[in-house]
């Protein structure tokens, strides 16, 4: 049987052998290969959707993955770790920071032709902290592809893989306890029956800034209908975990971000998939969130959260990465 991870990588427009990971639409051959990978379960009965048991920490709970933790978990000092905690993204020294107003104008110009279009579903690579009651926290890298069909059914594929270390074992908490699995190990592959909702984030997002702002407020379930910047970033993450935005939706989103308080331009970065980006940071107590936008189109490439102060109780050091998501088209 053809290796599933190999199929996934060949279906995606970010080849590992390229000088950097590109970002663009799938060609017809890639779409066929992705359908082959995702279509094997279409004739199976669709189970009820239940969340995969996983304990992972957000801003309210502090945790960190230390290199010594991985050594203790995976073997002695002579054993190469299956995965190391990702380092925080570094802003390129002396790079010129682009204000969000300027990025909003660029995104609006790029959306003039209306292409690419909005697509339901997502393709995201994520790193997050996972922990249990009796084991130290570990970094869990995953790749998730969600594709919707014309009849409103959809398929979700979740694979344990880390593009920074292709072919090496990967940490997973599948089954509730951290352990190593082979690169490309399928954590879940599920086909869900037709379903539809008129509530965000399942509902189709609008492309007018004012309407999209209301949509995001409903996604964040705010009582007042207004969004703090933290709530806005949370809602953006949830939106992008359900939809692949088109040019017009991305332009509207950047306009909303430009009006948010506290998002500061930081300069140029290279994201975890090797793509160039413009970084914007927002500080909250004990942590910093970094939003990465495509410098050509304004589309969201990634969102990173790092600790900004030490906490000896948990071994937390400033700069430790709490979580990261990288979205692909």
mmCIF file with all atom_site columns, C-alpha atoms in Angstrom, residues 35 38-39 42 119-121 146-155 191-195:
data_model
loop_
_atom_site.group_PDB
_atom_site.id
_atom_site.type_symbol
_atom_site.label_atom_id
_atom_site.label_alt_id
_atom_site.label_comp_id
_atom_site.label_asym_id
_atom_site.label_entity_id
_atom_site.label_seq_id
_atom_site.pdbx_PDB_ins_code
_atom_site.Cartn_x
_atom_site.Cartn_y
_atom_site.Cartn_z
_atom_site.occupancy
_atom_site.B_iso_or_equiv
_atom_site.pdbx_formal_charge
_atom_site.auth_seq_id
_atom_site.auth_comp_id
_atom_site.auth_asym_id
_atom_site.auth_atom_id
_atom_site.pdbx_PDB_model_num
ATOM 1  C CA . UNK A 1 35  ? -8.945  12.719 -3.119 1.00 0.00 ? 35  UNK A CA 1
ATOM 2  C CA . UNK A 1 38  ? -9.091  11.097 1.663  1.00 0.00 ? 38  UNK A CA 1
ATOM 3  C CA . UNK A 1 39  ? -11.600 8.973  -0.214 1.00 0.00 ? 39  UNK A CA 1
ATOM 4  C CA . UNK A 1 42  ? -16.219 7.406  2.057  1.00 0.00 ? 42  UNK A CA 1
ATOM 5  C CA . UNK A 1 119 ? -13.135 27.136 0.140  1.00 0.00 ? 119 UNK A CA 1
ATOM 6  C CA . UNK A 1 120 ? -14.721 25.230 2.991  1.00 0.00 ? 120 UNK A CA 1
ATOM 7  C CA . UNK A 1 121 ? -12.185 23.015 4.761  1.00 0.00 ? 121 UNK A CA 1
ATOM 8  C CA . UNK A 1 146 ? -10.406 18.674 6.092  1.00 0.00 ? 146 UNK A CA 1
ATOM 9  C CA . UNK A 1 147 ? -12.184 18.468 2.729  1.00 0.00 ? 147 UNK A CA 1
ATOM 10 C CA . UNK A 1 148 ? -15.908 18.988 2.074  1.00 0.00 ? 148 UNK A CA 1
ATOM 11 C CA . UNK A 1 149 ? -17.952 17.374 -0.687 1.00 0.00 ? 149 UNK A CA 1
ATOM 12 C CA . UNK A 1 150 ? -20.825 18.805 -2.713 1.00 0.00 ? 150 UNK A CA 1
ATOM 13 C CA . UNK A 1 151 ? -23.372 16.912 -0.589 1.00 0.00 ? 151 UNK A CA 1
ATOM 14 C CA . UNK A 1 152 ? -22.091 18.652 2.595  1.00 0.00 ? 152 UNK A CA 1
ATOM 15 C CA . UNK A 1 153 ? -20.328 15.558 3.895  1.00 0.00 ? 153 UNK A CA 1
ATOM 16 C CA . UNK A 1 154 ? -16.677 15.969 4.820  1.00 0.00 ? 154 UNK A CA 1
ATOM 17 C CA . UNK A 1 155 ? -13.550 13.978 5.518  1.00 0.00 ? 155 UNK A CA 1
ATOM 18 C CA . UNK A 1 191 ? -15.841 10.680 6.989  1.00 0.00 ? 191 UNK A CA 1
ATOM 19 C CA . UNK A 1 192 ? -18.772 12.595 8.429  1.00 0.00 ? 192 UNK A CA 1
ATOM 20 C CA . UNK A 1 193 ? -22.314 12.537 7.017  1.00 0.00 ? 193 UNK A CA 1
ATOM 21 C CA . UNK A 1 194 ? -23.875 15.606 5.399  1.00 0.00 ? 194 UNK A CA 1
ATOM 22 C CA . UNK A 1 195 ? -24.339 18.448 7.868  1.00 0.00 ? 195 UNK A CA 1
#
